[in-house]
Every structure is written in C-alpha cells, then in structure tokens.
Short mmCIF file of C-alpha atoms and ligand atoms in Angstrom, two decimals:
data_model
loop_
_atom_site.label_atom_id
_atom_site.label_comp_id
_atom_site.label_asym_id
_atom_site.label_seq_id
_atom_site.Cartn_x
_atom_site.Cartn_y
_atom_site.Cartn_z
CA LEU A 255 23.51 -3.95 31.29
CA THR A 256 23.53 -2.13 34.26
CA ALA A 257 22.77 1.16 32.56
CA GLN A 258 20.01 -0.32 30.49
CA ALA A 259 18.55 -2.01 33.66
CA ALA A 260 18.41 1.38 35.18
CA THR A 261 16.47 2.97 32.51
CA GLU A 262 13.57 0.50 32.63
CA MET A 263 13.49 0.44 36.34
CA PRO A 264 10.48 1.82 37.99
CA VAL A 265 11.99 5.24 39.32
CA ILE A 266 11.82 6.04 42.92
CA PRO A 267 8.53 8.03 43.26
CA GLU A 268 8.45 11.76 44.61
CA VAL A 269 8.01 11.72 48.41
CA GLN A 270 4.37 12.57 49.10
CA GLY A 271 2.95 13.61 52.22
CA ALA A 272 3.21 16.58 54.76
CA VAL A 273 5.96 17.17 57.12
CA VAL A 274 5.37 15.46 60.36
CA GLN A 275 6.16 17.45 63.57
CA GLY A 276 8.07 15.36 66.13
CA ASP A 277 9.03 16.39 69.76
CA GLY A 278 12.15 18.40 68.71
CA ASP A 279 14.60 15.41 69.56
CA ASP A 280 16.58 14.01 66.78
CA TYR A 281 16.59 10.13 65.98
CA THR A 282 19.08 7.78 64.24
CA LEU A 283 17.49 4.80 62.51
CA LYS A 284 19.90 2.16 61.37
CA PHE A 285 18.35 -0.20 58.92
CA SER A 286 20.29 -3.38 58.21
CA ILE A 287 19.36 -6.07 55.57
CA GLY A 288 21.04 -9.17 54.22
CA THR A 289 20.68 -8.88 50.55
CA THR A 290 23.24 -6.55 48.77
CA GLN A 291 23.21 -2.97 47.32
CA SER A 292 21.99 -3.97 44.11
CA SER A 293 19.10 -5.81 45.44
CA ALA A 294 15.43 -4.68 44.89
CA GLN A 295 15.29 -4.76 48.63
CA TYR A 296 18.03 -2.07 48.92
CA ARG A 297 16.36 0.06 46.31
CA GLY A 298 13.19 0.01 48.76
CA LEU A 299 15.41 1.10 51.51
CA GLU A 300 16.57 4.08 49.68
CA TYR A 301 13.12 5.19 48.97
CA PHE A 302 12.23 4.53 52.77
CA GLU A 303 15.25 6.67 53.79
CA ASP A 304 14.07 9.65 51.32
CA ILE A 305 10.44 9.51 52.95
CA VAL A 306 11.46 9.25 56.63
CA GLU A 307 14.30 11.99 56.18
CA LYS A 308 12.17 14.57 54.19
CA ARG A 309 8.87 14.21 56.11
CA SER A 310 10.82 14.36 59.45
CA GLU A 311 12.69 17.35 58.18
CA GLY A 312 15.94 15.22 58.89
CA HIS A 313 15.09 14.73 62.52
CA ILE A 314 15.20 11.09 61.67
CA GLN A 315 18.38 10.40 60.24
CA VAL A 316 18.25 6.81 58.36
CA GLU A 317 21.44 4.94 58.09
CA LEU A 318 21.27 1.90 55.62
CA PHE A 319 23.32 -1.20 56.11
CA HIS A 320 23.13 -4.37 53.28
CA SER A 321 25.01 -7.53 52.75
CA ALA A 322 24.44 -8.51 56.62
CA GLN A 323 27.07 -5.93 57.27
CA LEU A 324 25.37 -5.69 61.10
CA GLY A 325 24.82 -9.36 61.16
CA ASP A 326 22.79 -12.15 59.52
CA ASP A 327 19.04 -12.23 59.54
CA LEU A 328 18.65 -13.71 62.89
CA GLN A 329 21.38 -11.82 64.54
CA ALA A 330 19.73 -8.79 63.20
CA VAL A 331 16.65 -9.54 64.76
CA SER A 332 18.49 -10.11 67.96
CA ALA A 333 20.10 -6.79 67.84
CA LEU A 334 16.37 -5.37 67.40
CA GLN A 335 15.38 -7.15 70.63
CA ALA A 336 18.44 -5.80 72.39
CA GLY A 337 18.00 -2.24 70.97
CA THR A 338 21.13 -2.03 69.18
CA LEU A 339 19.61 -1.85 65.82
CA GLU A 340 16.58 -0.22 64.91
CA MET A 341 15.22 -1.78 61.79
CA THR A 342 15.69 -4.84 59.52
CA ALA A 343 13.52 -6.65 56.88
CA PRO A 344 14.19 -10.48 56.86
CA SER A 345 12.51 -13.34 55.00
CA THR A 346 9.79 -14.64 57.10
CA SER A 347 11.42 -18.23 56.79
CA PRO A 348 14.26 -18.00 59.52
CA LEU A 349 11.60 -16.54 61.90
CA VAL A 350 9.38 -19.71 62.18
CA SER A 351 10.96 -20.64 65.40
CA MET A 352 9.82 -17.50 66.91
CA PHE A 353 6.43 -17.07 65.06
CA PRO A 354 5.14 -20.62 64.12
CA GLN A 355 2.36 -19.10 62.01
CA PHE A 356 4.86 -17.67 59.24
CA ALA A 357 5.39 -21.26 58.40
CA VAL A 358 2.46 -21.21 56.34
CA PHE A 359 4.71 -18.88 53.56
CA ASP A 360 6.93 -21.89 53.43
CA LEU A 361 4.33 -24.52 51.90
CA PRO A 362 5.42 -25.40 48.51
CA PHE A 363 3.45 -23.88 45.67
CA LEU A 364 1.11 -21.79 48.17
CA PHE A 365 0.68 -18.66 46.08
CA PRO A 366 -0.21 -19.17 42.48
CA THR A 367 0.59 -15.46 41.73
CA PRO A 368 2.39 -12.58 43.42
CA GLU A 369 -0.83 -10.62 43.34
CA VAL A 370 -2.35 -13.21 45.60
CA ALA A 371 0.50 -13.01 47.89
CA ASP A 372 0.01 -8.99 47.90
CA GLU A 373 -3.76 -9.64 48.53
CA VAL A 374 -3.13 -11.99 51.43
CA LEU A 375 -0.36 -9.87 53.13
CA ASP A 376 -1.91 -6.56 52.79
CA GLY A 377 -5.39 -7.82 53.81
CA GLU A 378 -6.53 -9.13 57.22
CA ILE A 379 -4.45 -12.14 57.08
CA GLY A 380 -1.38 -10.34 56.69
CA ASP A 381 -2.51 -7.64 59.48
CA ARG A 382 -2.87 -10.38 61.98
CA MET A 383 0.20 -11.72 61.24
CA LEU A 384 1.99 -8.47 61.93
CA GLU A 385 0.22 -8.04 65.30
CA THR A 386 1.19 -11.62 65.89
CA ALA A 387 4.84 -10.93 65.32
CA SER A 388 4.82 -7.41 67.46
CA THR A 389 5.98 -9.12 70.53
CA ASN A 390 9.42 -10.19 72.16
CA GLY A 391 10.82 -6.53 71.64
CA LEU A 392 9.72 -6.41 68.02
CA VAL A 393 7.15 -4.21 66.21
CA ALA A 394 6.08 -5.53 62.68
CA ILE A 395 4.87 -2.77 60.47
CA GLY A 396 4.84 -3.96 56.86
CA TRP A 397 5.53 -6.41 54.04
CA ALA A 398 7.68 -6.56 51.17
CA GLU A 399 8.78 -9.17 48.62
CA ASN A 400 11.79 -11.58 48.35
CA GLY A 401 9.80 -13.41 45.74
CA TYR A 402 9.57 -16.70 43.99
CA ARG A 403 12.63 -19.03 44.59
CA GLN A 404 14.41 -20.72 41.89
CA LEU A 405 16.95 -23.91 42.36
CA THR A 406 20.64 -23.38 41.34
CA ASN A 407 23.64 -25.94 41.42
CA SER A 408 26.82 -26.42 40.25
CA LYS A 409 26.37 -30.11 39.03
CA GLN A 410 23.82 -30.60 36.33
CA ALA A 411 20.61 -29.58 34.93
CA VAL A 412 17.37 -30.20 37.13
CA THR A 413 14.16 -30.97 35.41
CA THR A 414 12.87 -33.86 37.79
CA PRO A 415 13.01 -34.70 41.48
CA GLY A 416 15.14 -37.62 40.43
CA ASP A 417 18.01 -35.39 39.17
CA LEU A 418 18.22 -34.29 42.64
CA GLY A 419 19.65 -37.29 44.24
CA GLY A 420 22.11 -36.63 46.91
CA LEU A 421 22.71 -33.24 45.81
CA LYS A 422 23.64 -30.84 48.69
CA VAL A 423 21.19 -28.09 48.94
CA ARG A 424 21.69 -25.15 51.25
CA THR A 425 18.25 -24.20 52.75
CA MET A 426 17.21 -21.28 54.90
CA GLN A 427 17.04 -22.04 58.58
CA ASN A 428 13.66 -23.43 58.47
CA PRO A 429 11.87 -26.84 59.14
CA ILE A 430 9.69 -27.09 56.18
CA HIS A 431 12.48 -26.19 53.59
CA LEU A 432 14.60 -28.86 55.23
CA ASP A 433 11.61 -31.37 54.53
CA ILE A 434 11.10 -30.01 51.04
CA TRP A 435 14.42 -30.95 49.71
CA ARG A 436 14.59 -34.12 52.04
CA THR A 437 11.47 -35.28 50.09
CA LEU A 438 12.78 -34.48 46.95
CA GLY A 439 15.79 -36.63 47.40
CA ALA A 440 18.36 -33.93 48.02
CA ASN A 441 20.77 -33.54 50.75
CA PRO A 442 19.86 -30.16 52.44
CA THR A 443 21.94 -28.20 54.87
CA PRO A 444 20.21 -25.12 56.63
CA MET A 445 22.50 -21.97 57.18
CA SER A 446 22.36 -18.49 57.19
CA PHE A 447 22.26 -16.51 54.06
CA ALA A 448 25.56 -14.59 55.10
CA GLU A 449 27.58 -17.57 55.01
CA LEU A 450 26.01 -18.95 51.74
CA PHE A 451 28.46 -17.54 48.92
CA THR A 452 31.57 -19.03 50.67
CA ALA A 453 29.79 -22.39 51.13
CA LEU A 454 28.82 -22.57 47.43
CA GLU A 455 32.31 -21.31 46.34
CA GLN A 456 34.10 -23.94 48.48
CA GLY A 457 31.81 -26.65 47.48
CA VAL A 458 30.40 -27.25 51.07
CA VAL A 459 27.05 -27.28 49.22
CA ASP A 460 26.26 -27.74 45.58
CA GLY A 461 23.28 -25.63 45.19
CA GLN A 462 20.75 -23.29 46.86
CA GLU A 463 17.35 -21.63 45.94
CA ASN A 464 16.54 -17.98 45.82
CA PRO A 465 14.94 -15.50 43.72
CA TRP A 466 16.73 -14.43 40.50
CA ILE A 467 17.48 -10.93 41.76
CA THR A 468 19.34 -12.55 44.75
CA ILE A 469 21.02 -15.06 42.66
CA GLN A 470 22.66 -12.25 40.34
CA SER A 471 23.10 -9.64 43.31
CA SER A 472 25.03 -12.06 45.47
CA LYS A 473 26.98 -13.39 42.58
CA PHE A 474 25.82 -17.07 42.97
CA ASN A 475 25.82 -17.49 39.33
CA GLU A 476 29.72 -17.00 39.34
CA VAL A 477 29.95 -20.34 41.29
CA GLN A 478 26.65 -21.96 40.05
CA GLY A 479 26.33 -22.88 36.35
CA TYR A 480 22.71 -24.45 36.36
CA ALA A 481 19.37 -23.25 37.59
CA THR A 482 15.76 -24.58 37.30
CA GLU A 483 12.93 -22.12 37.33
CA SER A 484 10.89 -23.85 39.98
CA ASN A 485 8.94 -21.18 41.55
CA HIS A 486 8.64 -23.57 44.49
CA VAL A 487 8.15 -21.01 47.33
CA TYR A 488 7.12 -17.49 47.38
CA THR A 489 8.91 -15.77 50.38
CA PRO A 490 7.86 -12.41 51.78
CA PHE A 491 10.12 -9.72 53.51
CA ILE A 492 8.83 -8.55 56.97
CA THR A 493 9.52 -5.19 57.93
CA LEU A 494 10.51 -5.20 61.79
CA VAL A 495 11.34 -2.51 64.02
CA SER A 496 12.95 -2.40 67.50
CA GLU A 497 10.21 -2.12 70.36
CA ARG A 498 12.75 -0.09 72.46
CA PHE A 499 13.27 2.33 69.80
CA TRP A 500 9.64 2.40 68.87
CA LYS A 501 8.62 3.48 72.36
CA LYS A 502 10.86 6.50 72.32
CA LEU A 503 9.40 7.83 69.08
CA PRO A 504 6.55 10.35 69.24
CA ASP A 505 3.24 9.13 67.96
CA GLY A 506 3.61 11.35 64.67
CA TYR A 507 7.02 9.69 64.03
CA GLN A 508 5.60 6.20 64.50
CA GLN A 509 2.90 6.90 61.98
CA LEU A 510 5.62 8.31 59.64
CA VAL A 511 7.72 5.33 59.95
CA THR A 512 4.77 2.97 59.30
CA GLU A 513 3.54 4.71 56.32
CA ALA A 514 7.15 4.89 54.96
CA SER A 515 7.36 1.07 55.19
CA GLN A 516 4.23 0.62 53.41
CA GLN A 517 5.19 2.70 50.49
CA MET A 518 8.71 1.07 50.59
CA GLY A 519 6.88 -2.39 50.28
CA ASP A 520 4.68 -1.11 47.16
CA TYR A 521 7.52 0.17 45.55
CA GLU A 522 9.83 -2.62 46.41
CA ARG A 523 7.47 -5.14 44.88
CA GLU A 524 7.30 -3.27 41.64
CA VAL A 525 11.03 -3.30 41.29
CA SER A 526 11.22 -6.65 42.16
CA ARG A 527 8.82 -7.99 39.67
CA SER A 528 10.50 -5.74 36.94
CA MET A 529 14.12 -6.80 37.79
CA ASN A 530 12.93 -10.46 38.07
CA VAL A 531 12.21 -10.56 34.60
CA GLN A 532 15.22 -8.73 33.38
CA ILE A 533 17.67 -10.38 35.46
CA LYS A 534 16.51 -13.97 34.51
CA GLN A 535 17.41 -12.72 30.79
CA GLU A 536 20.78 -11.45 31.94
CA LEU A 537 21.62 -14.70 33.64
CA ILE A 538 20.95 -16.53 30.41
CA ASP A 539 23.13 -13.77 28.43
CA GLU A 540 25.72 -14.43 30.79
CA GLY A 541 25.79 -18.22 30.23
CA MET A 542 23.70 -19.60 33.00
CA LYS A 543 21.74 -22.96 31.76
CA ILE A 544 18.40 -22.04 32.81
CA THR A 545 15.78 -24.85 32.81
CA GLU A 546 12.24 -23.61 32.49
CA LEU A 547 10.09 -26.42 33.70
CA THR A 548 6.91 -27.31 31.75
CA PRO A 549 3.58 -27.43 33.57
CA GLU A 550 3.75 -31.29 33.51
CA GLN A 551 7.33 -31.15 35.17
CA VAL A 552 5.90 -28.36 37.78
CA ALA A 553 3.34 -31.12 38.38
CA THR A 554 5.79 -33.84 39.23
CA PHE A 555 7.42 -31.67 41.82
CA GLN A 556 4.12 -30.79 43.19
CA ASN A 557 2.90 -34.43 43.49
CA SER A 558 6.46 -35.40 44.99
CA LEU A 559 5.95 -32.51 47.62
CA ALA A 560 2.11 -33.49 48.45
CA PRO A 561 3.15 -35.25 51.74
CA VAL A 562 5.14 -32.27 53.00
CA TYR A 563 2.10 -30.16 52.27
CA ASP A 564 -0.31 -32.72 54.14
CA ASP A 565 2.36 -33.09 57.08
CA TRP A 566 2.75 -29.47 57.71
CA ARG A 567 -1.03 -28.58 57.07
CA GLU A 568 -1.92 -30.65 60.11
CA LYS A 569 1.13 -28.76 62.12
CA ILE A 570 0.11 -25.22 60.87
CA GLY A 571 -3.60 -25.78 60.83
CA GLY A 572 -5.94 -25.96 58.21
CA LYS A 573 -7.96 -22.89 58.66
CA LEU A 574 -5.03 -20.36 58.18
CA ILE A 575 -4.26 -22.31 54.81
CA ASP A 576 -7.99 -22.51 53.72
CA ASP A 577 -8.09 -18.71 54.33
CA ILE A 578 -5.14 -18.12 52.11
CA ARG A 579 -6.58 -20.59 49.57
CA ALA A 580 -9.93 -18.50 49.46
CA VAL A 581 -8.08 -15.41 48.47
CA SER A 582 -6.76 -17.22 45.25
O1 EAX B 162 16.48 -12.63 52.89
O2 EAX B 162 18.13 -16.84 53.22
C1 EAX B 162 17.77 -16.55 52.10
O3 EAX B 162 18.09 -17.42 51.14
C2 EAX B 162 16.93 -15.64 52.00
O4 EAX B 162 16.01 -15.50 50.74
C3 EAX B 162 17.80 -14.32 51.83
O5 EAX B 162 18.25 -14.00 53.08
C4 EAX B 162 17.08 -12.93 51.69
#
C-alpha cells in the first residue's frame, strides 16, 4: 500500500528560483511539527528544506522534527517566542487564546470546499490574519492545510447527534470545539495532540476528530474501529517563525524563507488532497467502519449546531464571517 501510495502522490517539485546571497553567515533552522513523518505536512516540510537549503547554497541548514519531538503545538509556539526553536506550523485552533480572530476557522461547516479555503487564506483575509499573528515574538508567513475533520470512536457507528450521547470526545484546546461537541450531546475533553494516542489507547477518551491522513499516520485507526465522514470543520495550518531568529536573517533570506513557505503550502495542499482520498480507502480496506453521511444527515448535524454558530458569530463579529461567506 505504501509503495502504491508513493507512486500516485504529487512528486516533490524541482526547486525553482535563483540562489540568494546572504551575509556570509550560516544559520540553523529547526522546524518542528506535531504530526508524524508519514503526514502530508511532513512531506511539505521536506520540500521546504529542499528549497531553503538549495537556494541559500547550504548557508541555511534546515532540521526537521515531527511527532511533537520538540514539544506539543503550544509548547512549540512558546519555544519560538523564547528563541529556542525557529519554526513550527500548528493548527490555528489551539492558538485562539492568543489570536481570537482564528476562532472563525473553528465555526462548523464554514468552508464548503477546500478551494474556498484556499481563496480566503491566500487572499486579503488570510494576509490580514498573518499580519495580526505577527506579534508577541512570532512572525506568521503562510498557510497550509490540515483539512476537513472526521469523527472517530471506539464504541459504535455515529450517524446522528443522538448517537453521541455521553461519548467522551477529545477536542483541540479550543472553546468552539468544546461547544460543538457539548451541543451535540457528547462529553468533550480538551487536550494537546501529543497526548491523544495514549488517551485513546487507555480509554481516557472514546473518540477524537481529525482528517483521514492524521487518523492513519498517527495510528488512531488501531484503537478506533468507527469513523464518521462528518467534514464538520476545515482546519488550516499556520506557518510561524521565531521573531528572534527572523531579525537575525538578512532580508534576502527572509524573502527566501517566505517564498519557500508559500511553495510548501501549495505543494502540501496538493499532497493532502490526494492522500486524503487514498487514505480513506485504505482505512476502509483495513477494516475501519466508515459511515458516509447523506446530505440529510449532514443537515441534521448542521441544524443541531446552529446555536453554536449564532453564539460565536456574535463573539467573533459578523463582518469577518460575512467576508468569508462572500468568497464562497
Ligand atoms: O495539528 O490537535 C489536533 O487534533 C490537530 O489536528 C493536530 O495537532 C494537527
């Protein structure tokens, strides 16, 4: 399966662009993420490494870390602020406590298609958000895709909110996600992604929600027999740099890192979309019971979540939501 997956995957593109002259100094750029080495995200990082090392002629050495080796999402962000880690790319959701506007991405069923998400993130709204997030020791330079989230659990097939009664669901550390699962009747517990496999394995929680790629690459399917293709939230990844590191970089290298992060984002989205389809099929082949919701069943979830949407619309501000809606 792995060999087959590799042949169908968008290949890593040739590095484009001229060599960039720095200031003669050498730099080490440690880039850490929470997902594993077999994630679409990690493939994106490999491309980033390739671009930055080639175009700086090795003056910037990129070191990649996966599986939260250097800390979970929030710890990695703190490390950027402290200047002990140069780059990370978390989901936007755990960062809502720092950047309240990111909450908009956690609204249920906001993005009808990935292309709409691309248009919003790569357009004026996304640019504005990168600016807003470039504070407190962080420089935000680009977007990539975590993707549409699907519910998994160890107990039973879930096709209606009624099936969720009392189910212990891990959520990201984010108040909207907590509200979503509470409103649907589940019993949500926020925790970092780094703790999740163990919590599922030990039955601390019965279920979780993440895109298909993460479900497989983090081996959640080994401890979760059921999945529901709910597509309830589309989560972006945001690419962040330590401001302390950024200030040391000559302008040309800042430009190079920014371009590389954008190229990484474009490539990673392609890989993610291709893997997503393939991996869903692999999970089915491996015996996971996946329920595909009918449009009517999706509507039932949407209707149940209308109060969450309305409540957070007020807190987030209707203008931003309307601007995003106008894109789709
Ligand atoms: O960033 O916490 C989560 O479930 C995220 O989807 C995961 O960390 C990937």
